[in-house]
């Protein structure tokens, strides 16, 4: 008999967990897709401007996913739990569970199990995948932007990498191939030189980047204003003298692992300047996954109570969503407060803990509005008694 009861409980838990998991995956796909699309458009613009291929764009698009998951994991779970409980309630399955003797906590058990799984996944993303992906992405973008060939040769634009040197490219093709090339070197004003070619190719050598020009001519003008023409099939132009120096490398907050955030190296200029910001971000890495539990508890606090309403539960759902949004905004604000005032770092932990405790109390039967009304009635009674005695 006990085994049959345990089997039924397991089946109910598995059923509720499936109701949460399916919508969660759908919401995650939708939210991640929307945010990913906006981020990818910016990356696509960088990739096109730097003349990179589709492989680089796809790789960067994958690297941006962890930064999206940090935001959408708790939110996706929140909407999934709201949808699950609304379905259980609208199909009267929740009423049947209560009638069969199940308590609110028994119904909430599989949902909390899903929330714990999402929380652990969020910790994995926060602590490992996010800094790893962001470091790799910045390295790729930095390499793209400091690569002289990519920054110099812009299709349809006149660029000036150095005073007296002008470059024009009619069109750039994948793989570094160029169509319609003009290089005018006027650094020596007495002897200007122009290079014109039908096609060209960018190559990297041990000595630095080279521009290989094909099927063109060189026009040299001497001090007597006489112009000489030299036709060539192939000519190599040295670009290494115009390369940008390497940018100083330091890790920003989203590129750092947790120990590097909590204990910044203040001997470094960047760490010393942004010490408070780095520490606040480190504590946010710890607290933000907790909102998977907080949001799941909020959804259950709003929709688990067994109160029938002929008008439906739209108002309760809206109130639950608004409360979840308010807590999330308060969390984001707490990071700013901790940055400006380091002594307020404890608020980053207080908000999710207090919100979770309040939601659990509501799941257990506490009614904050009824408590406030009782408190108000008590104060009015005391006031009336004092008035009668006077």
XYZ file of C-alpha atoms in Angstrom:
390
model
C 0.000 0.000 0.000
C 2.796 2.360 0.893
C 4.579 1.521 -2.351
C 1.399 2.296 -4.337
C 1.125 5.662 -2.583
C 4.757 6.454 -3.293
C 4.278 5.456 -6.922
C 1.272 7.789 -7.278
C 3.173 10.622 -5.633
C 6.116 10.042 -7.969
C 3.828 10.087 -11.010
C 2.201 13.334 -9.880
C 5.608 14.907 -9.242
C 6.831 13.806 -12.674
C 3.646 15.138 -14.306
C 3.983 18.573 -12.676
C 7.698 18.669 -13.533
C 6.871 17.946 -17.191
C 4.298 20.740 -17.173
C 7.019 23.131 -16.023
C 9.832 21.808 -18.234
C 7.997 22.029 -21.562
C 6.918 25.686 -21.281
C 10.299 26.542 -19.737
C 12.113 25.294 -22.834
C 9.680 27.172 -25.072
C 10.012 30.438 -23.138
C 13.785 30.015 -23.041
C 13.901 29.519 -26.799
C 11.739 32.578 -27.429
C 13.468 34.914 -24.971
C 16.953 33.773 -25.945
C 16.100 34.086 -29.627
C 14.798 37.643 -29.260
C 17.794 38.863 -27.249
C 20.223 36.873 -29.420
C 18.794 38.497 -32.562
C 19.444 42.016 -31.265
C 22.971 41.117 -30.143
C 23.746 39.297 -33.395
C 22.776 42.308 -35.498
C 25.464 44.341 -33.731
C 27.989 41.532 -34.209
C 27.013 41.210 -37.859
C 27.733 44.901 -38.375
C 31.217 44.483 -36.838
C 31.921 41.375 -38.903
C 30.872 43.044 -42.158
C 32.851 46.204 -41.441
C 35.951 44.166 -40.671
C 35.552 42.024 -43.793
C 35.252 38.734 -41.882
C 33.480 35.600 -43.094
C 30.293 33.886 -41.929
C 32.261 31.449 -39.767
C 33.493 34.266 -37.540
C 29.946 35.612 -37.202
C 28.541 32.207 -36.211
C 31.321 31.689 -33.682
C 30.713 35.095 -32.085
C 26.964 34.407 -32.050
C 27.554 31.249 -30.036
C 29.831 33.088 -27.603
C 27.131 35.661 -26.831
C 24.638 32.997 -25.644
C 25.958 32.673 -22.026
C 25.489 36.406 -21.422
C 21.869 35.999 -22.555
C 21.231 32.923 -20.416
C 22.314 34.823 -17.297
C 19.291 37.081 -17.794
C 16.634 34.784 -19.234
C 17.051 31.604 -17.139
C 15.170 32.884 -14.039
C 12.667 34.819 -16.168
C 11.924 31.823 -18.386
C 11.344 29.634 -15.331
C 9.049 32.260 -13.793
C 6.734 32.360 -16.808
C 6.857 28.565 -17.125
C 5.710 28.092 -13.509
C 2.954 30.687 -13.944
C 1.754 28.883 -17.084
C 1.924 25.467 -15.387
C -0.083 26.529 -12.347
C -2.623 28.407 -14.438
C -3.170 25.270 -16.510
C -3.516 23.073 -13.414
C -6.017 25.513 -11.967
C -8.038 26.128 -15.141
C -8.319 22.352 -15.796
C -9.358 21.798 -12.146
C -6.413 19.449 -11.656
C -5.201 21.516 -8.728
C -8.590 21.150 -7.043
C -8.427 17.377 -7.511
C -4.940 17.270 -5.964
C -6.145 19.184 -2.922
C -9.244 16.998 -2.662
C -7.012 13.905 -2.720
C -5.259 15.182 0.391
C -2.191 16.819 -1.144
C -0.906 19.940 0.546
C 0.450 23.028 -1.157
C 3.998 21.995 -0.296
C 3.492 18.602 -1.938
C 2.346 20.319 -5.122
C 5.234 22.761 -4.855
C 7.870 20.039 -4.379
C 8.450 19.174 -8.079
C 8.379 22.857 -8.998
C 11.071 23.611 -6.444
C 13.026 20.682 -7.892
C 12.891 22.306 -11.347
C 13.884 25.644 -9.807
C 16.904 24.081 -8.098
C 17.997 22.556 -11.413
C 17.710 25.916 -13.173
C 19.566 27.601 -10.296
C 22.470 25.141 -10.609
C 22.530 25.695 -14.376
C 22.606 29.462 -13.783
C 25.563 29.036 -11.413
C 27.403 27.027 -14.075
C 26.812 29.798 -16.612
C 27.705 32.595 -14.173
C 30.841 31.074 -12.728
C 32.343 29.327 -15.755
C 30.704 29.724 -19.152
C 30.111 33.501 -19.048
C 33.687 34.678 -18.311
C 35.108 31.999 -20.608
C 32.907 33.065 -23.533
C 33.361 36.790 -22.920
C 37.148 36.495 -22.832
C 37.155 34.557 -26.056
C 34.755 37.003 -27.712
C 36.790 40.030 -26.727
C 39.954 38.388 -28.015
C 38.327 37.751 -31.395
C 36.876 41.276 -31.609
C 40.171 42.822 -30.524
C 42.016 40.836 -33.139
C 39.531 41.957 -35.775
C 39.756 45.625 -34.827
C 43.509 45.808 -34.465
C 44.154 43.930 -37.668
C 45.383 46.631 -40.012
C 44.114 45.046 -43.195
C 40.565 44.934 -41.836
C 40.562 48.491 -40.494
C 42.312 50.022 -43.497
C 40.567 48.584 -46.527
C 36.916 49.602 -46.337
C 34.870 49.024 -49.475
C 33.732 52.241 -51.159
C 35.596 54.536 -48.746
C 38.748 56.617 -48.853
C 40.829 55.839 -45.771
C 43.932 57.579 -44.475
C 46.052 55.244 -42.299
C 48.860 57.798 -42.145
C 49.353 61.433 -43.049
C 49.843 61.658 -46.808
C 48.662 58.108 -47.543
C 45.215 57.511 -49.062
C 43.672 54.135 -49.888
C 40.489 53.386 -51.835
C 38.918 49.956 -52.381
C 35.997 49.471 -54.722
C 34.890 46.103 -53.364
C 36.000 43.489 -50.825
C 35.346 39.799 -51.291
C 35.477 36.941 -48.763
C 38.965 35.626 -48.106
C 40.642 39.034 -48.318
C 40.349 39.439 -52.105
C 39.940 43.005 -53.387
C 38.533 44.508 -56.576
C 39.436 48.005 -57.787
C 42.369 49.330 -55.744
C 43.976 52.759 -55.477
C 46.862 53.680 -53.156
C 48.150 57.249 -53.277
C 51.370 57.894 -51.322
C 51.996 61.632 -50.914
C 54.197 61.478 -47.821
C 57.071 62.798 -49.909
C 55.358 65.779 -51.495
C 58.111 66.204 -54.072
C 57.755 62.592 -55.284
C 54.152 61.382 -54.939
C 53.405 57.814 -56.019
C 50.083 56.258 -57.025
C 49.365 52.521 -57.239
C 46.366 51.373 -59.272
C 45.382 47.714 -59.644
C 42.437 45.708 -60.945
C 42.621 43.172 -58.147
C 44.470 42.576 -54.913
C 44.935 40.129 -52.077
C 45.723 40.598 -48.380
C 48.214 38.129 -46.946
C 49.997 37.771 -43.612
C 53.706 37.098 -43.544
C 56.281 36.767 -40.782
C 57.388 40.322 -41.520
C 53.821 41.623 -41.296
C 50.818 42.138 -43.590
C 51.334 42.606 -47.315
C 48.997 43.908 -49.996
C 49.545 41.974 -53.212
C 48.363 44.051 -56.187
C 47.619 42.347 -59.506
C 47.370 43.783 -63.040
C 48.069 47.447 -62.416
C 50.485 50.293 -62.746
C 52.626 52.637 -60.655
C 52.642 56.357 -61.407
C 55.670 58.234 -60.086
C 56.048 61.979 -60.288
C 59.466 63.560 -59.805
C 60.455 67.055 -58.670
C 60.262 68.285 -62.267
C 56.589 67.214 -62.382
C 57.363 64.485 -64.857
C 55.253 61.334 -64.482
C 56.612 57.853 -65.114
C 54.422 54.797 -65.589
C 55.427 51.292 -64.570
C 53.072 48.458 -65.433
C 53.132 45.248 -63.428
C 51.422 41.884 -63.175
C 52.148 41.526 -59.465
C 53.401 43.967 -56.858
C 53.696 43.654 -53.047
C 52.998 46.709 -50.882
C 54.263 46.597 -47.276
C 51.534 47.438 -44.756
C 53.361 46.564 -41.523
C 54.659 50.122 -41.087
C 51.062 51.336 -40.614
C 49.822 48.692 -38.174
C 48.148 49.883 -34.999
C 50.030 49.057 -31.795
C 48.542 46.343 -29.612
C 45.888 47.589 -27.201
C 46.578 47.259 -23.489
C 44.809 44.103 -22.284
C 42.789 44.001 -19.087
C 39.730 42.016 -18.119
C 36.447 43.822 -17.603
C 33.882 42.710 -15.026
C 31.925 40.352 -17.274
C 35.175 38.672 -18.393
C 36.369 37.782 -14.909
C 35.947 34.667 -12.844
C 34.497 34.990 -9.350
C 37.792 35.224 -7.360
C 39.031 37.967 -9.713
C 35.858 39.932 -8.982
C 35.720 39.508 -5.226
C 39.437 40.160 -4.721
C 40.607 42.578 -7.444
C 44.306 43.337 -7.793
C 44.417 46.983 -6.723
C 48.034 47.273 -7.894
C 46.595 47.332 -11.419
C 45.226 50.667 -12.638
C 41.918 49.253 -13.905
C 41.257 47.192 -10.765
C 42.087 50.133 -8.533
C 39.738 52.460 -10.415
C 36.784 50.044 -10.594
C 37.310 48.087 -7.368
C 33.813 48.714 -5.977
C 32.163 47.872 -9.280
C 34.086 44.607 -9.592
C 33.236 43.510 -6.053
C 29.537 44.351 -6.510
C 29.500 42.363 -9.769
C 31.117 39.429 -7.969
C 28.364 39.340 -5.345
C 25.767 39.705 -8.120
C 27.221 36.565 -9.730
C 26.465 34.764 -6.468
C 22.962 36.139 -5.878
C 21.474 36.293 -9.384
C 20.958 32.500 -9.744
C 18.983 32.556 -6.484
C 16.197 34.325 -8.351
C 15.280 31.042 -10.015
C 14.033 29.912 -6.584
C 12.592 33.337 -5.771
C 10.578 33.619 -8.988
C 9.286 30.049 -8.721
C 8.182 30.766 -5.142
C 6.475 33.992 -6.242
C 4.526 32.171 -8.944
C 3.392 29.516 -6.467
C 2.512 32.095 -3.830
C 0.229 33.787 -6.330
C -1.453 30.741 -7.862
C -1.294 27.835 -5.398
C -3.811 29.112 -2.786
C -7.087 27.209 -3.217
C -9.386 30.169 -3.641
C -12.115 29.934 -6.293
C -12.828 33.026 -8.366
C -15.567 33.057 -11.004
C -13.917 36.004 -12.736
C -10.794 33.979 -13.418
C -7.250 34.501 -12.260
C -5.988 37.148 -14.667
C -5.703 39.781 -11.957
C -3.726 37.428 -9.727
C -1.377 36.532 -12.597
C -0.780 40.193 -13.448
C -0.060 40.969 -9.798
C 2.360 38.022 -9.573
C 4.226 39.113 -12.717
C 4.379 42.727 -11.516
C 5.754 41.638 -8.144
C 8.421 39.475 -9.804
C 9.416 42.342 -12.074
C 9.629 44.736 -9.120
C 11.920 42.401 -7.196
C 14.150 41.910 -10.233
C 14.440 45.679 -10.751
C 15.220 46.073 -7.061
C 18.007 43.510 -7.458
C 19.517 45.439 -10.366
C 19.316 48.641 -8.346
C 21.072 46.977 -5.404
C 24.141 46.352 -7.590
C 24.335 50.090 -8.269
C 23.897 50.887 -4.574
C 26.673 48.468 -3.628
C 28.940 50.032 -6.246
C 28.473 53.528 -4.832
C 28.307 52.485 -1.182
C 30.238 49.243 -0.501
C 28.714 48.911 2.972
C 25.366 48.125 1.269
C 26.604 44.898 -0.340
C 24.511 42.927 2.163
C 21.362 44.244 0.451
C 22.221 42.117 -2.586
C 21.690 39.044 -0.383
C 18.873 40.468 1.742
C 16.540 41.081 -1.220
C 16.375 37.486 -2.571
C 16.361 35.945 0.926
C 13.544 38.198 2.166
C 11.557 37.765 -1.052
C 11.905 33.975 -0.915
C 10.929 33.848 2.757
C 7.868 36.010 2.134
C 6.788 33.900 -0.838
C 7.209 30.664 1.154
C 5.133 32.145 3.990
C 2.368 32.907 1.471
C 2.569 29.368 0.091
C 2.152 28.126 3.665
C -1.036 30.166 4.107
C 0.045 33.614 5.227
C -2.132 36.341 3.718
C -0.341 39.699 3.856
C -3.445 41.703 2.942
C -5.503 39.978 5.634
C -2.705 40.581 8.162
C -2.610 44.252 7.260
C -6.397 44.484 7.572
C -6.304 42.788 10.990
C -3.543 45.119 12.106
C -5.584 48.088 10.935
C -8.694 46.844 12.777
C -6.623 46.292 15.922
C -5.239 49.812 15.826
C -8.742 51.207 15.313
C -10.043 49.183 18.288
C -7.254 50.429 20.528
C -7.947 53.976 19.396
C -11.633 53.615 20.177
C -10.899 52.172 23.611
C -8.587 55.019 24.459
C -11.179 57.527 23.278
C -13.882 55.943 25.455
C -11.655 55.991 28.530
C -10.882 59.646 28.003
